[in-house]
CSV table of C-alpha atoms and ligand atoms in Angstrom, one decimal:
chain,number,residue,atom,x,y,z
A,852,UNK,CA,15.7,2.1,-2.5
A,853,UNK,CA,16.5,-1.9,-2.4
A,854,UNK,CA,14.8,-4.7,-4.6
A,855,UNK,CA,12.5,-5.5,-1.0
A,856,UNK,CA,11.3,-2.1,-1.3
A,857,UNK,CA,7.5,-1.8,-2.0
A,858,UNK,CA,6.2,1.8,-2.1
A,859,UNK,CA,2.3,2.4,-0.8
A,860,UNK,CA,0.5,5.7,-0.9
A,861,UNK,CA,-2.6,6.2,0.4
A,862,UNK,CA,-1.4,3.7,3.2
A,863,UNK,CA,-2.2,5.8,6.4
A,864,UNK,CA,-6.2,4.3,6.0
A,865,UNK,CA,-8.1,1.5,4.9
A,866,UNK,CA,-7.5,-0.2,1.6
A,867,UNK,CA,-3.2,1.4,1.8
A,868,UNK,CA,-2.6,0.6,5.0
A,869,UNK,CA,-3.6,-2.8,4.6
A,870,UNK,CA,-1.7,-3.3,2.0
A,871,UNK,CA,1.2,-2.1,4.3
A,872,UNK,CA,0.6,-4.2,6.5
A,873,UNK,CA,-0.4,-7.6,4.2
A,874,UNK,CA,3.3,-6.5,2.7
A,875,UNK,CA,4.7,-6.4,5.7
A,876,UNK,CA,4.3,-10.0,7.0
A,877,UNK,CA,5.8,-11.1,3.8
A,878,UNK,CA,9.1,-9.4,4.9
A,879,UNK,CA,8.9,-6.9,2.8
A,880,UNK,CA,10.2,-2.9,3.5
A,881,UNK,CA,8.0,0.0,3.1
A,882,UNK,CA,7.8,3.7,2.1
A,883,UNK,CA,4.7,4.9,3.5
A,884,UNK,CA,2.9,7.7,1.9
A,885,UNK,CA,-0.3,9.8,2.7
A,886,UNK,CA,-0.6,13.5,4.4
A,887,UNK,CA,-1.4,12.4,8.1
A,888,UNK,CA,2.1,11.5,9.6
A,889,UNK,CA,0.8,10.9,12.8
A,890,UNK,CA,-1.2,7.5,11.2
A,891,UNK,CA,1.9,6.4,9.4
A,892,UNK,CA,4.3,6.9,12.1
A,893,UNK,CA,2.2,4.8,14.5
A,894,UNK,CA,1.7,2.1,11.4
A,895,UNK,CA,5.2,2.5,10.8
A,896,UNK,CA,6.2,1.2,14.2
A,897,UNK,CA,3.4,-1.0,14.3
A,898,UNK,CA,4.7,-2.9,11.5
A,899,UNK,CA,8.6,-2.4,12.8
A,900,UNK,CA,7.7,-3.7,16.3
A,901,UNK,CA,5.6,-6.8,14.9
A,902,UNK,CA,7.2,-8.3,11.9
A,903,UNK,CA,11.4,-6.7,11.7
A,904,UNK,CA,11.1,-4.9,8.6
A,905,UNK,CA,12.0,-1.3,7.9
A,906,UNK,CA,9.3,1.4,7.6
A,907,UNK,CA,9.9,4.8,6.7
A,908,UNK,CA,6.5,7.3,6.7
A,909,UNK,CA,6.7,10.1,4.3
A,910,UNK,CA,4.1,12.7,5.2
A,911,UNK,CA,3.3,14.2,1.5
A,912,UNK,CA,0.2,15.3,-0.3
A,913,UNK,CA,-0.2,14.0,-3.6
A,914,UNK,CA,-1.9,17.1,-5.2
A,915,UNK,CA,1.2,19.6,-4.7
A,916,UNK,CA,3.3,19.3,-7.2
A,917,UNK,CA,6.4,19.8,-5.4
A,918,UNK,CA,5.6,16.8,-3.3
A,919,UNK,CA,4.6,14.7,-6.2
A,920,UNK,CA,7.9,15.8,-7.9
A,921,UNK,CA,10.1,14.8,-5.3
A,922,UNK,CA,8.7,11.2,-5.0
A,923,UNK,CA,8.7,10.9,-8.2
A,924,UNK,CA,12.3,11.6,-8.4
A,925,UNK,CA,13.1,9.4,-5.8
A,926,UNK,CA,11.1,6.5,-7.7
A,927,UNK,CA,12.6,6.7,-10.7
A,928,UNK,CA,16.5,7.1,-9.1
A,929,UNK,CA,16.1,4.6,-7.0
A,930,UNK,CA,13.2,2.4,-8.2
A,931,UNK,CA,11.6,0.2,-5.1
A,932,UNK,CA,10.6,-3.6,-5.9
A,933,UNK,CA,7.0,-2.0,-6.2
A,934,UNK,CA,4.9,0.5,-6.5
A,935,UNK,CA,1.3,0.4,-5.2
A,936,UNK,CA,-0.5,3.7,-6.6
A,937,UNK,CA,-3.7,3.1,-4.2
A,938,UNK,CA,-4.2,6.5,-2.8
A,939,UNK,CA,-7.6,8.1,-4.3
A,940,UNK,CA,-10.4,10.5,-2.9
A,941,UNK,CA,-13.9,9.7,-3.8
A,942,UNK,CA,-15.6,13.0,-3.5
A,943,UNK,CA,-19.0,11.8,-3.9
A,944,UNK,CA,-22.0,14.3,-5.0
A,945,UNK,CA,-23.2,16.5,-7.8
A,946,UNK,CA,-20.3,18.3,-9.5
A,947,UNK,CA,-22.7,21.1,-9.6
A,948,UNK,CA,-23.1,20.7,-5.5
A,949,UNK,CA,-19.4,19.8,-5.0
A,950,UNK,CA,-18.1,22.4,-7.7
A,951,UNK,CA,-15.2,22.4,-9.8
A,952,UNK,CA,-12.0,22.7,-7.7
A,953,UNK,CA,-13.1,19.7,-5.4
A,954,UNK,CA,-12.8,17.9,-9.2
A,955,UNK,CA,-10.1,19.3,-9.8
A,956,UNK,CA,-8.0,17.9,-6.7
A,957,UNK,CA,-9.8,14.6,-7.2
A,958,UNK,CA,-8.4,14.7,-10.9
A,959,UNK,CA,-5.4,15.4,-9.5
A,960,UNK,CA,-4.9,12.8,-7.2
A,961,UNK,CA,-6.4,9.5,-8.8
A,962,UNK,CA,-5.1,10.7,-12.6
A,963,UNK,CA,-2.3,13.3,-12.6
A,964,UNK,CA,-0.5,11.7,-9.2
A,965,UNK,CA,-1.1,8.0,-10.3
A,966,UNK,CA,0.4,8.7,-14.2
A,967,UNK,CA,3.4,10.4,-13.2
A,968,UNK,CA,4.4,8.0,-10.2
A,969,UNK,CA,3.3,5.2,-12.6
A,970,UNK,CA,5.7,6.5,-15.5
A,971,UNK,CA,8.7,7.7,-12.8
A,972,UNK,CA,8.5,4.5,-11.4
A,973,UNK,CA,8.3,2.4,-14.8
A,974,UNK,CA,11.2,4.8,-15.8
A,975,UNK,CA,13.4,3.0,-13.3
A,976,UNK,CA,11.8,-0.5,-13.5
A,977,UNK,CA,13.1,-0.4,-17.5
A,978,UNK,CA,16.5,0.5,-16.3
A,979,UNK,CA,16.6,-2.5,-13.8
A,980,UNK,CA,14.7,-4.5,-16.3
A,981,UNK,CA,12.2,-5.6,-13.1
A,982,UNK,CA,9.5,-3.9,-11.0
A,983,UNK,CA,6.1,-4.1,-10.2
A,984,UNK,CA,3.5,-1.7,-10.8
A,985,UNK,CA,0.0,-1.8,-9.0
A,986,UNK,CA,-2.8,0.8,-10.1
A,987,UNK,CA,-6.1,1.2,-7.9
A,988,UNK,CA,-8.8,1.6,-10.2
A,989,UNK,CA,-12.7,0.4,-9.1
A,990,UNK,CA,-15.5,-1.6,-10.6
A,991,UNK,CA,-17.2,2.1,-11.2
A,992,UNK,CA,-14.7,2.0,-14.1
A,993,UNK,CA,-17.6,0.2,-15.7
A,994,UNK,CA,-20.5,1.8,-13.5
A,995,UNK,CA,-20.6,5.3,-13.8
A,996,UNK,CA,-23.5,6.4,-11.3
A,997,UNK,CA,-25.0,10.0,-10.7
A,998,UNK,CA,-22.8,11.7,-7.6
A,999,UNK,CA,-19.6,10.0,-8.7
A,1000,UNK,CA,-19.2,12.0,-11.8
A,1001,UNK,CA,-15.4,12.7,-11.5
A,1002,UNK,CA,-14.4,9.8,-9.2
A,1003,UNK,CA,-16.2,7.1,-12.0
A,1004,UNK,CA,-14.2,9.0,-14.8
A,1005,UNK,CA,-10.8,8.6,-12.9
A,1006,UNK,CA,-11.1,5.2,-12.2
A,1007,UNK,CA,-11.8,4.3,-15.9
A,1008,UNK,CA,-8.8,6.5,-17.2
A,1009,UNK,CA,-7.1,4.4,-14.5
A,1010,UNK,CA,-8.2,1.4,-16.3
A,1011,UNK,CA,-7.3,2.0,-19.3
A,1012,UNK,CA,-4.4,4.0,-18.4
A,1013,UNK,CA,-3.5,0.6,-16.7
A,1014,UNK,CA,-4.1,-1.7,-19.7
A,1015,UNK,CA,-2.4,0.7,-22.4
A,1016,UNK,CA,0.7,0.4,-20.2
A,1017,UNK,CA,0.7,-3.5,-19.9
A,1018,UNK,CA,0.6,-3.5,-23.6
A,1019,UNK,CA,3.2,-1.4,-24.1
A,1020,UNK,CA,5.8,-3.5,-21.3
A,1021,UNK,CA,3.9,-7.0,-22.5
A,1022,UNK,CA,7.6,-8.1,-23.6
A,1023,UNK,CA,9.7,-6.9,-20.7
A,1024,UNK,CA,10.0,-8.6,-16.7
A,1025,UNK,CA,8.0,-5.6,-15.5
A,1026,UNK,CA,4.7,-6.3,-13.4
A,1027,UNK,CA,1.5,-4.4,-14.4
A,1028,UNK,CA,-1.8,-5.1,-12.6
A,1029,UNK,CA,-4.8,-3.3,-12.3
A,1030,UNK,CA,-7.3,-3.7,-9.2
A,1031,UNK,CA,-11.1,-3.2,-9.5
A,1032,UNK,CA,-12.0,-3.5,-6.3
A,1033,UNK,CA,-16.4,-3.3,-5.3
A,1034,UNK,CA,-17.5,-1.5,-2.4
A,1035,UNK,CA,-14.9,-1.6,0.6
A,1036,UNK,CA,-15.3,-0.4,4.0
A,1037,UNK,CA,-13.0,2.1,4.8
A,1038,UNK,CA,-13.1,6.0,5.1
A,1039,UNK,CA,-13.6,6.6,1.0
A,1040,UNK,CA,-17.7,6.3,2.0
A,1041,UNK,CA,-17.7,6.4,5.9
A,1042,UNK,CA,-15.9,9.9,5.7
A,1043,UNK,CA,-18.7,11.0,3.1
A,1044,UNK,CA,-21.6,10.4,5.0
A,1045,UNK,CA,-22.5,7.7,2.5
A,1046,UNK,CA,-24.9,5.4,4.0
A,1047,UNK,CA,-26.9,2.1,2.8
A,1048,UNK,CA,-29.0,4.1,0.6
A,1049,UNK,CA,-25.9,4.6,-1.9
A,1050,UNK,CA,-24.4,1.0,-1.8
A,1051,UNK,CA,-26.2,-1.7,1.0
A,1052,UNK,CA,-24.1,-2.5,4.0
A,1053,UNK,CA,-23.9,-6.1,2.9
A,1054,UNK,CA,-22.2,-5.1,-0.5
A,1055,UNK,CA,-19.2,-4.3,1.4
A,1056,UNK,CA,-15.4,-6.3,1.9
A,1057,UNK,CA,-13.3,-5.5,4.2
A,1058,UNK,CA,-10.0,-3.8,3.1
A,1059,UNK,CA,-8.5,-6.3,4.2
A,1060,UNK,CA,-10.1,-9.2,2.3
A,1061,UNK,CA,-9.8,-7.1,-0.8
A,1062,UNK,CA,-5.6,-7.0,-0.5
A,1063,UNK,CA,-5.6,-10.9,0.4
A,1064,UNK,CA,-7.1,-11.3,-2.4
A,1065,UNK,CA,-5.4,-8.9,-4.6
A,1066,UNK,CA,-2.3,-10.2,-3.9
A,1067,UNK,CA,-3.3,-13.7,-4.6
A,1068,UNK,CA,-4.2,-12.6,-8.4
A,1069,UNK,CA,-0.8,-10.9,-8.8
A,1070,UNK,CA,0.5,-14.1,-7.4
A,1071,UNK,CA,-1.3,-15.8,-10.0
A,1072,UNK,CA,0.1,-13.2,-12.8
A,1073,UNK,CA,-3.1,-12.2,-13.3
A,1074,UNK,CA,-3.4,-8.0,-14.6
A,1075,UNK,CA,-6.7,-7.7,-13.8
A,1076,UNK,CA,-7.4,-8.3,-10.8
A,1077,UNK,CA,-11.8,-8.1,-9.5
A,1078,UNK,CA,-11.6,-9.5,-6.2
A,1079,UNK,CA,-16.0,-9.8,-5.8
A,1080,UNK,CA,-16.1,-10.8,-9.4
A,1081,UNK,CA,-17.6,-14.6,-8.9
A,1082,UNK,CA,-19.3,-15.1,-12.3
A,1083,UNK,CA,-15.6,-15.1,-14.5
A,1084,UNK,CA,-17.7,-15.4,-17.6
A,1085,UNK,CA,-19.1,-12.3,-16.8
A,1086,UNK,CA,-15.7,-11.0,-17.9
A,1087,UNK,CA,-15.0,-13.3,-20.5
A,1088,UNK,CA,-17.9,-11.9,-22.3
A,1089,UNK,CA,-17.1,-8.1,-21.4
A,1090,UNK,CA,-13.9,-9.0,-23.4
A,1091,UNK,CA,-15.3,-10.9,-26.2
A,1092,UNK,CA,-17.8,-7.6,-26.6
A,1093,UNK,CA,-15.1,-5.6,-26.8
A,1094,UNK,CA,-13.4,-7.5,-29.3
A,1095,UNK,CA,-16.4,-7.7,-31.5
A,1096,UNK,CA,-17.0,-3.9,-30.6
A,1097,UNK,CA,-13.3,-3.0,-32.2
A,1098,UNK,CA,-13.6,-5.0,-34.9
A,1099,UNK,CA,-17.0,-3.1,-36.1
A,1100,UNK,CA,-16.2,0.5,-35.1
A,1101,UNK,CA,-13.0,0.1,-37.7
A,1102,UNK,CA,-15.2,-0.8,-40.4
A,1103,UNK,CA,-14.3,2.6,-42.0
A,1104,UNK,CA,-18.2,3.5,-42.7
A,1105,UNK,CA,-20.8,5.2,-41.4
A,1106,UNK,CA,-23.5,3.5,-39.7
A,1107,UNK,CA,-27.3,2.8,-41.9
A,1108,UNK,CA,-28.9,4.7,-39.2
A,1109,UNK,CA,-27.5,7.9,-40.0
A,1110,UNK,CA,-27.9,8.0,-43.8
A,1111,UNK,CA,-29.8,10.8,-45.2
B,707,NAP,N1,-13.4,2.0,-0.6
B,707,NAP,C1,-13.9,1.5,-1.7
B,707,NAP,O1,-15.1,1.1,-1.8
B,707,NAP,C2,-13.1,1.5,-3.0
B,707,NAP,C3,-13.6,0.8,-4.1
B,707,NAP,C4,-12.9,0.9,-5.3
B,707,NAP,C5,-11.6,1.5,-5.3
B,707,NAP,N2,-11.2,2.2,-4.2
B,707,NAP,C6,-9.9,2.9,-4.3
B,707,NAP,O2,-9.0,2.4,-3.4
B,707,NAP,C7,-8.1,3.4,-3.0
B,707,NAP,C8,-8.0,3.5,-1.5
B,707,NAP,O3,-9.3,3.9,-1.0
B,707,NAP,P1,-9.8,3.6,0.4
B,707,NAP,O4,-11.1,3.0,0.3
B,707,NAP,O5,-8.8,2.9,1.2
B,707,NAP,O6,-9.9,5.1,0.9
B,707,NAP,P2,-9.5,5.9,2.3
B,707,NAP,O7,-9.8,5.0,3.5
B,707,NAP,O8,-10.3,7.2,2.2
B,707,NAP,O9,-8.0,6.1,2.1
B,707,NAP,C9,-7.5,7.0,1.2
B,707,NAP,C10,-6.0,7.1,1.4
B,707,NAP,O10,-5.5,8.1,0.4
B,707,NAP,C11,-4.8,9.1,1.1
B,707,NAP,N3,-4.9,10.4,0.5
B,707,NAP,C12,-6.0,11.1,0.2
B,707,NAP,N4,-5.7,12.3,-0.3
B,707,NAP,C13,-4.3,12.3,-0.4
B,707,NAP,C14,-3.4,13.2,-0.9
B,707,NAP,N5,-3.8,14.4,-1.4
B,707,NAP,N6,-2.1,12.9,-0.9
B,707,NAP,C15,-1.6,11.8,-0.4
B,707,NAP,N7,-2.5,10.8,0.1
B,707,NAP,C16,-3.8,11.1,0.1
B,707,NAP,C17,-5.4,9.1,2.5
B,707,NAP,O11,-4.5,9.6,3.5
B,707,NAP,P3,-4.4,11.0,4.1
B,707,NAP,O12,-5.8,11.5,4.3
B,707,NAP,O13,-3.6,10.8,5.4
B,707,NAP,O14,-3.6,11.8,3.1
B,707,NAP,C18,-5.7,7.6,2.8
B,707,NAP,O15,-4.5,7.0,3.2
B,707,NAP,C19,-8.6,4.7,-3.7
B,707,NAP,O16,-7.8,4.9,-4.9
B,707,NAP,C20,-10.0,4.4,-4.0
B,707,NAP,O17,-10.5,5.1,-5.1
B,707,NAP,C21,-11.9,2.2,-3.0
């Protein structure tokens, strides 16, 4: 892989193949990943045809191990410029309705998939000593709602997955951001039969409009990145809460209210 390299899964549908193609009029190359090749070959020569950049597809599904292996491999052998760990399911319903292998594959594709890409790839960003990482987690990392039982706990392991790591390369040239994007309209809902009774047609972004501005905040260095996050001191107080939160759950006493 080459240092123009970026690396997208999930990219043969809305919030991936955006990215694709965002990366693509910067110049960049790609490595296209999801299971339907017949969308990433005709994104691939979309994206060839319009802007002279190479595009390979790679038709793979994330929840067979074998697959995962091999791109794995490949990432940490020949590490790209970045690696955009976007592909997810969303799986929405009762766990009892939906049942326990359906959580399973979403498990994993947003957790087991996304942690060992994330640590094959940041395997061969130390070597290099650069790299970019990008994990797709989701506001519901903070909202976990009945019917997303499963996909709300995946995207907070992705979170925190996400911010652990950052800590943990804080003194090195490597890239770490996390992305929380709100409702986007793509396939994740539309595919579900979701309709405006679970989130209100005008909560939704276009995929598009959430990778503008996703890039713009890794632009900006930021790691967290909440693209429909206007109030910022909304934030800043989340993190001064959890500041104040560590400081009294290490007190290394039990609480009053459970004194016999
Ligand atoms: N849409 C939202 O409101 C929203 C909000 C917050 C976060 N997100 C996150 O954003 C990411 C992208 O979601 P999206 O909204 O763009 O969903 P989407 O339109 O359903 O696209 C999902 C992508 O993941 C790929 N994928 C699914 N299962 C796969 C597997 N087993 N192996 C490889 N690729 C697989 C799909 O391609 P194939 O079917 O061809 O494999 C598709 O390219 C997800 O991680 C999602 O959780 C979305």
């Amino acid at each position: 892989m080459s240092d123009n390299l970026c690396v997208v899964t999930g990219a043969s549908a809305g919030i991936g193949a955006a990215y694709a193609a965002r990366l693509a009029a910067r110049g960049r190359d790609l490595l296209l990943v999801a299971r339907r090749a017949d969308r990433l070959d005709a994104l691939a020569a979309r994206l060839k045809g319009e802007f002279g950049v190479a595009v390979e597809a790679l038709a793979a599904d994330l929840c067979d191990p074998a697959a995962l292996q091999a791109l794995a491999a490949r990432l940490e052998q020949a590490p790209p410029a970045m690696l955009v760990n976007n592909a997810g399911a969303g799986e929405f319903g009762p766990v009892a309705a939906r049942g326990a292998d359906v959580q399973q594959r979403l498990i994993d594709l947003n957790i087991v998939a996304l942690v060992r890409l994330s640590i094959a790839a940041l395997s061969g960003f130390s070597r290099l000593g650069r790299g970019a990482l990008v994990n797709m987690a989701s506001v519901v990392a903070f909202l976990p709602t009945g019917g997303s039982a499963s996909y709300a706990g995946s995207k907070a392991f992705v979170l925190n997955f996400t911010r652990a790591l950052q800590m943990e390369y804080m003194a090195s040239n490597i890239r770490i951001q996390a992305v929380l994007p709100g409702p986007i309209d793509t396939e994740l809902f539309r595919s579900q039969g979701m309709d405006a009774s679970f989130v209100p047609d005008s909560a939704f972004i276009s995929a598009e409009a959430l990778v503008d501005a996703a890039l713009a905040g890794f632009d900006a260095g930021e790691e967290i990145t909440m693209p429909t996050l206007v109030d910022e001191s909304i934030w800043a107080d989340m993190e001064t809460l959890r500041t104040r939160f560590a400081a009294d759950i290490f007190g290394g006493r039990v609480a009053p209210r459970y004194a016999r």
